[in-house]
Amino acid sequence: MNRIRRGNDGSPIRDYCAGWVEAWDRFWFTPRRTETLAVLRIGTGLMLLYSHLVLATDLFSFLGTEAWINNDTAAALHDGTFGPPTAATSYLWHIDSPLLLGLHHAVTIVVTLCMTVGFLTRLSVPIAFLLQLMLIHRLMGALFGLDQIVTYCAMYLAVTPCGAVWSVDAWYRKRRWGQNAAIGSRWLNWLLPADRLSVAATVGTRLLQLHLCVIYLFGGLAKARGQLWWDGTALWFAVANLEYQSWDVTFLAAYPKLFTALTHLTLFWEIFYCALVWPHRTRPIVLALAVAVHGGIAVFMGMITFGTMMIIANAVFIPPESIRRCLGWQPLSPVAGNQSRDSIDR
Amino acid sequence: MTESKTDNPAERSKDGLPVARRWRLLASVFLIGHLMAIFGPPLAFQTRGPRGISPSVVAFVWPVERYAQWLYLDRGYAFFAPDPGPSHLIQARIETGYGGNQVRSDSTDYSDRSEQPTAASEETAVSESEFLFPDLDVQWPRLLYHRHFMLAEFLNDSYQPALPTEASALVGPDLPIDALQQLRQARRRYEAIAGSMANHLKSELGGERVTLQRMEHSLPDFVGYLENGVRLDDPRSFVPLPDEPVSMEELLPTSNGPASPDGVPVSGRPGTRINELNWGQPADRGAAPGNSRMPGRPAAEPVPPPATPDRRATENAAPDRPQRNDANPNRKTPPELQTDAFLTPGLDPTVRKWGQPR
């Protein structure tokens, strides 16, 4: 890690503040590689694609004038008709034509496919995010946790060079100009990002990491206001909900020690995720619990999309170097290795 | 964001980082603002009380409120919180043969009011069919089913009973005019949502009269499940939620107890504020008339979970959304204006909001 050297003028307050600035800069602006973001891009793209395809099977139940929430009502829910107006807006409120809506959705699917395969990611990822944003502001009432996390992942990916590896962009760049060779045009260099360390990758990664911490913290604090999460029966009432149930595990009723323990574990994991996910020692445990909790939600509680997407999002805490090692790829350059060896916060 | 060129150490700035200090400063200002937009909305949810949101949190969120709304960051993240609760479904009855078009919800007409059937046509009812939403046998794949499930929850979350027409006579210190307007606005909001849903079903399924009924699917306690063999799909566990208007008596301050600005009413006694009812008084809830416990359950049994809507996967999670118990005359249902606007708290008209004069 590049430690920023600062002069010591003997003022402890100044040194303390300088330390904060140094830590802030190191946290946000130490460049990193993009393998983790590429994994996120593919996972998020696949989930977005699936979501759009499923929506396409019943598109006009959700968009247009005959939808469950029709255009006028969708607009009225945001524009101040029924309360304070919000800044949420969507041009889909104003499109009545089924043909236009169908074409729009087809374009959305194509753009999301481009994001997934990594074709022109500098453009396709931000556009896929904006299209998703318009869609969720239109689909109010039919949304749930999946839509939140998949939109946030797309948002943060949009500011990163997530197509630098494992993408059509990377393949074309390598084929046309060679591995990481400089391209004469600055525009082309931006459009087809090279596989190199990137500050933007760090910013996107950090934002998603912190956002996950906030989600879990407030998810846990909200649970802590209830009683069933404290007396341990919350898990039972979750698995006994027939509308959610995809795999009947109500046999747990006979094992109150087990389901209450799992309830308590879930509550504490969620509350302390934001602290324990950063240190090296505890991160694997926290992430393993994330896989277990969200895997359980996916398998037993009928939300395979939400559970899977949360697991994908948690992958943002896996350092890119670990992903390369897992895949048996070549070791990183010395500079890259130095950039990522240290710190509890990588 | 300025792209790094850090594979070459020579390209770094003086302090070893690849971005110039002025760019780092600008980026930092943006990052702090974005972090406020991430942290503020769920904080606003959690700090909401009978008086509204904590004033300090309102001030904290205000600069980034619209930014958060536009980016869909204004969420509470209160999944399955504060407690897992029963599901809510929509039962739709489609009737044909009335000789006219009619869309109804909860036995109340919301739209197409000009197309009321004539008395003669009502006598010629031909057929009717009922549908329950969501339905796993119809909506497939699971994601599509879940979206329909969320719509049913959304309708229930949006529910606000109608007010008596003479409610304005009660306007005064205990029922401020803006509180009454919010209650009415919330009712119009619910009617718009229910009307839209009914119109959709009418266009989708045909028929001339569509009636929507909210249903609550209660959850069995694990003791009852084990000892009594209660089935999760027991027909008795599906409880209709009627659409009954609030009476004048319920709007009177004595029915809910005037709130002291200093003291916090004790949950479960008369005067309990609605926002506190789901804070862990299951015995009270279980004993309350109209509670969504399964019929036939002995009173001594462990009570079912509170009837707070299942917040886990709904987009508009509000951490302390009041229990929906429409048949309980001791409870006053607050408006549901806050479902998508995190800065609009649930409002008990008898409780002064922050900064509101006595």
XYZ file of C-alpha atoms in Angstrom, chain A residues 2-6 24-26 28-31 33 50-51 54-55 57-58 60-62 66-70 73 77-78 80-89 122 129-130 133-134 136-137 139-148 151-152 155-156 159 161 180 186 195-201 203 207 210-211 214-215 217-229 233-246 248 250-251 253-256 259 270 297 301-306 333 335 339, chain B residues 1-9 11-12 15-19 21 23-25 27-28 30-32 34-35 38-39 42-43 45-48 65-67 69-87 89-90 133-134 136 140-154 185-186 188-189 192-193 196-197 199-201 203-204 217 219-222 225-226 232-233 238 278-282 285 303-306 310-316 319-320 337 339-341 344:
248
model
C 1.268 3.405 -0.871
C 1.508 5.233 2.378
C 1.202 8.944 1.942
C 4.029 10.654 3.709
C 3.202 13.821 5.464
C -9.877 8.458 3.208
C -7.702 8.827 0.128
C -6.278 5.363 0.539
C -11.260 5.529 -2.075
C -8.445 6.250 -4.459
C -6.063 3.313 -4.281
C -6.537 1.714 -7.678
C -8.067 -4.468 -10.714
C -33.797 -12.812 -16.559
C -35.945 -10.231 -14.825
C -39.849 -12.754 -17.233
C -41.491 -9.357 -17.387
C -43.964 -12.790 -20.720
C -46.657 -10.626 -19.134
C -48.848 -5.395 -20.339
C -49.891 -6.500 -16.904
C -47.155 -4.210 -15.641
C -54.309 -1.741 -18.671
C -51.626 -2.725 -16.192
C -52.286 -3.649 -12.572
C -51.012 -0.172 -11.783
C -51.886 1.764 -14.893
C -51.969 5.758 -11.268
C -48.246 7.871 -6.926
C -45.194 10.029 -7.470
C -47.911 14.763 -5.613
C -51.491 13.740 -6.276
C -51.614 11.637 -3.124
C -48.928 13.233 -1.024
C -45.661 15.050 -1.318
C -44.232 14.703 -4.825
C -41.048 12.754 -5.248
C -38.193 13.164 -7.664
C -38.718 9.663 -8.960
C -39.823 9.884 -12.551
C -18.805 1.869 -21.134
C -28.931 1.037 -15.464
C -30.968 3.994 -16.701
C -34.284 2.902 -13.251
C -37.112 3.971 -15.541
C -38.597 0.414 -11.439
C -40.091 3.881 -11.149
C -43.316 -0.786 -11.590
C -44.096 0.580 -8.173
C -46.146 -1.915 -6.241
C -44.643 -4.948 -7.949
C -41.086 -4.496 -6.714
C -39.153 -6.230 -3.980
C -35.626 -6.692 -2.684
C -34.332 -8.140 -5.934
C -35.078 -4.915 -7.753
C -33.217 -2.899 -5.170
C -30.386 -1.780 -9.547
C -27.712 -0.742 -7.074
C -25.578 1.722 -10.774
C -22.134 1.195 -9.314
C -19.071 4.154 -13.190
C -14.418 -0.120 -16.292
C -2.946 -3.865 -22.879
C -8.150 8.596 -26.051
C -7.013 -4.595 -18.046
C -5.166 -2.432 -15.584
C -5.481 -0.919 -12.144
C -8.267 1.588 -11.905
C -9.374 4.175 -9.360
C -12.893 4.100 -10.788
C -12.982 0.392 -10.038
C -14.791 3.843 -6.131
C -19.687 2.313 -2.849
C -20.671 0.421 1.916
C -24.159 0.233 0.499
C -25.994 0.009 5.227
C -28.579 -2.447 3.909
C -27.230 -2.666 9.294
C -30.695 -1.209 8.905
C -32.155 -4.585 8.044
C -30.806 -5.861 11.335
C -31.812 -2.801 13.336
C -35.337 -2.995 11.947
C -35.542 -6.622 13.030
C -34.237 -5.703 16.440
C -37.356 -3.583 16.949
C -39.536 -6.643 16.719
C -40.141 -9.320 19.278
C -40.025 -12.473 17.235
C -36.409 -11.916 16.251
C -39.518 -17.619 16.521
C -39.086 -15.325 13.519
C -37.528 -18.055 11.423
C -40.469 -20.330 12.076
C -42.942 -17.706 10.940
C -40.851 -17.103 7.853
C -40.778 -20.746 6.803
C -44.442 -21.231 7.737
C -45.506 -18.568 5.274
C -47.124 -20.557 2.509
C -46.976 -17.771 -0.040
C -43.203 -17.640 0.236
C -42.557 -21.306 0.698
C -40.767 -23.145 -2.091
C -41.345 -27.213 2.974
C -41.854 -26.818 8.578
C -40.445 -29.911 10.219
C -41.258 -26.774 14.300
C -40.147 -29.888 16.141
C -36.700 -28.400 16.752
C -37.207 -25.080 18.505
C -34.754 -22.587 14.542
C -27.088 -8.840 9.952
C -33.934 -17.684 1.257
C -38.480 -19.255 0.635
C -39.224 -18.986 -3.028
C -36.970 -16.061 -3.783
C -34.230 -17.697 -5.742
C -33.618 -14.531 -7.713
C -33.293 -12.311 -4.654
C 2.222 -7.578 -11.846
C 2.637 -3.053 -8.859
C -1.527 -2.395 -4.300
C -14.195 9.448 -12.492
C -10.702 10.050 -13.667
C -9.217 6.859 -14.912
C -6.001 5.722 -13.347
C -2.780 5.120 -15.160
C -1.174 3.326 -12.315
C 0.616 0.482 -13.948
C 3.325 3.016 -14.457
C 4.455 4.457 -11.099
C 2.420 8.570 -13.750
C 1.367 8.890 -10.143
C 1.547 11.733 -2.843
C 1.581 8.378 -4.572
C -2.042 8.260 -5.645
C -2.993 8.304 -9.294
C -5.540 11.086 -9.058
C -5.577 16.268 -5.270
C -9.934 15.786 -8.438
C -9.857 13.788 -5.241
C -11.432 16.723 -3.441
C -14.800 13.281 -5.972
C -14.845 13.279 -2.177
C -19.690 13.767 -4.384
C -18.938 10.606 -2.433
C -19.966 12.170 0.853
C -23.878 9.878 -2.127
C -23.133 8.222 1.192
C -27.462 5.826 1.051
C -27.528 6.224 4.809
C -33.206 3.988 6.101
C -32.236 6.191 9.022
C -37.422 5.094 8.459
C -35.996 3.988 11.757
C -36.227 7.367 13.427
C -39.853 7.873 12.554
C -33.612 13.701 -0.609
C -34.498 14.194 -4.243
C -31.259 12.648 -5.418
C -35.594 9.421 -4.683
C -34.482 9.607 -8.273
C -31.883 6.888 -7.817
C -34.306 4.663 -5.918
C -32.186 4.919 -2.802
C -35.132 5.964 -0.626
C -35.674 2.520 0.834
C -35.976 1.306 4.394
C -34.383 -2.155 3.989
C -36.696 -3.464 6.701
C -36.975 -6.924 5.246
C -39.137 -9.212 7.386
C -39.060 -6.558 10.033
C -39.864 -5.756 12.688
C -41.432 -9.224 12.687
C -42.436 -11.685 10.000
C -46.160 -11.477 9.529
C -48.992 -12.932 7.528
C -49.308 -12.636 3.786
C -53.749 -11.716 -1.051
C -56.358 -10.350 -3.395
C -53.830 -13.502 -6.468
C -51.097 -14.500 -6.416
C -48.472 -20.173 -8.205
C -44.999 -18.726 -13.589
C -42.031 -18.524 -13.304
C -41.613 -17.792 -9.659
C -40.451 -14.237 -10.267
C -43.713 -13.437 -12.025
C -45.648 -14.973 -9.154
C -43.642 -12.892 -6.705
C -44.422 -9.676 -8.538
C -48.130 -10.485 -8.282
C -47.618 -11.292 -4.618
C -46.031 -7.904 -4.084
C -48.977 -6.227 -5.806
C -51.340 -7.885 -3.357
C -49.170 -6.710 -0.460
C -49.033 -3.253 -1.972
C -55.671 11.814 0.493
C -54.582 8.374 1.651
C -58.026 8.502 -2.504
C -54.659 6.895 -3.021
C -56.883 4.801 -7.159
C -54.726 1.717 -6.656
C -56.518 0.405 -11.297
C -56.172 -3.205 -10.213
C -59.746 -2.328 -14.180
C -56.772 -4.503 -15.055
C -58.638 -7.629 -14.027
C -59.624 -6.079 -19.116
C -57.702 -9.282 -18.507
C -53.376 -15.446 5.338
C -49.610 -18.033 10.150
C -49.873 -20.853 12.654
C -47.729 -20.884 15.721
C -45.281 -23.769 15.766
C -48.747 -26.607 14.130
C -47.187 -29.536 15.956
C -50.659 -23.984 6.402
C -53.455 -23.839 3.828
C -57.648 -16.996 5.101
C -46.496 -3.659 16.607
C -43.626 -3.169 18.958
C -43.891 -6.434 20.685
C -47.164 -6.942 22.441
C -48.270 -10.176 20.887
C -52.613 -8.469 19.662
C -50.293 -16.321 19.994
C -49.721 -16.094 16.292
C -47.280 -13.551 15.000
C -48.350 -9.987 14.821
C -44.620 -9.055 5.719
C -42.090 -6.413 4.987
C -39.354 -8.627 3.849
C -39.544 -8.254 0.179
C -41.823 -5.373 -0.363
C -40.295 -2.368 -1.885
C -41.821 0.085 0.509
C -40.145 -0.664 9.880
C -43.007 0.106 12.170
C -48.882 8.107 2.741
C -45.213 4.016 1.443
C -42.994 5.528 -1.151
C -41.925 8.781 0.379
C -43.782 11.349 5.009
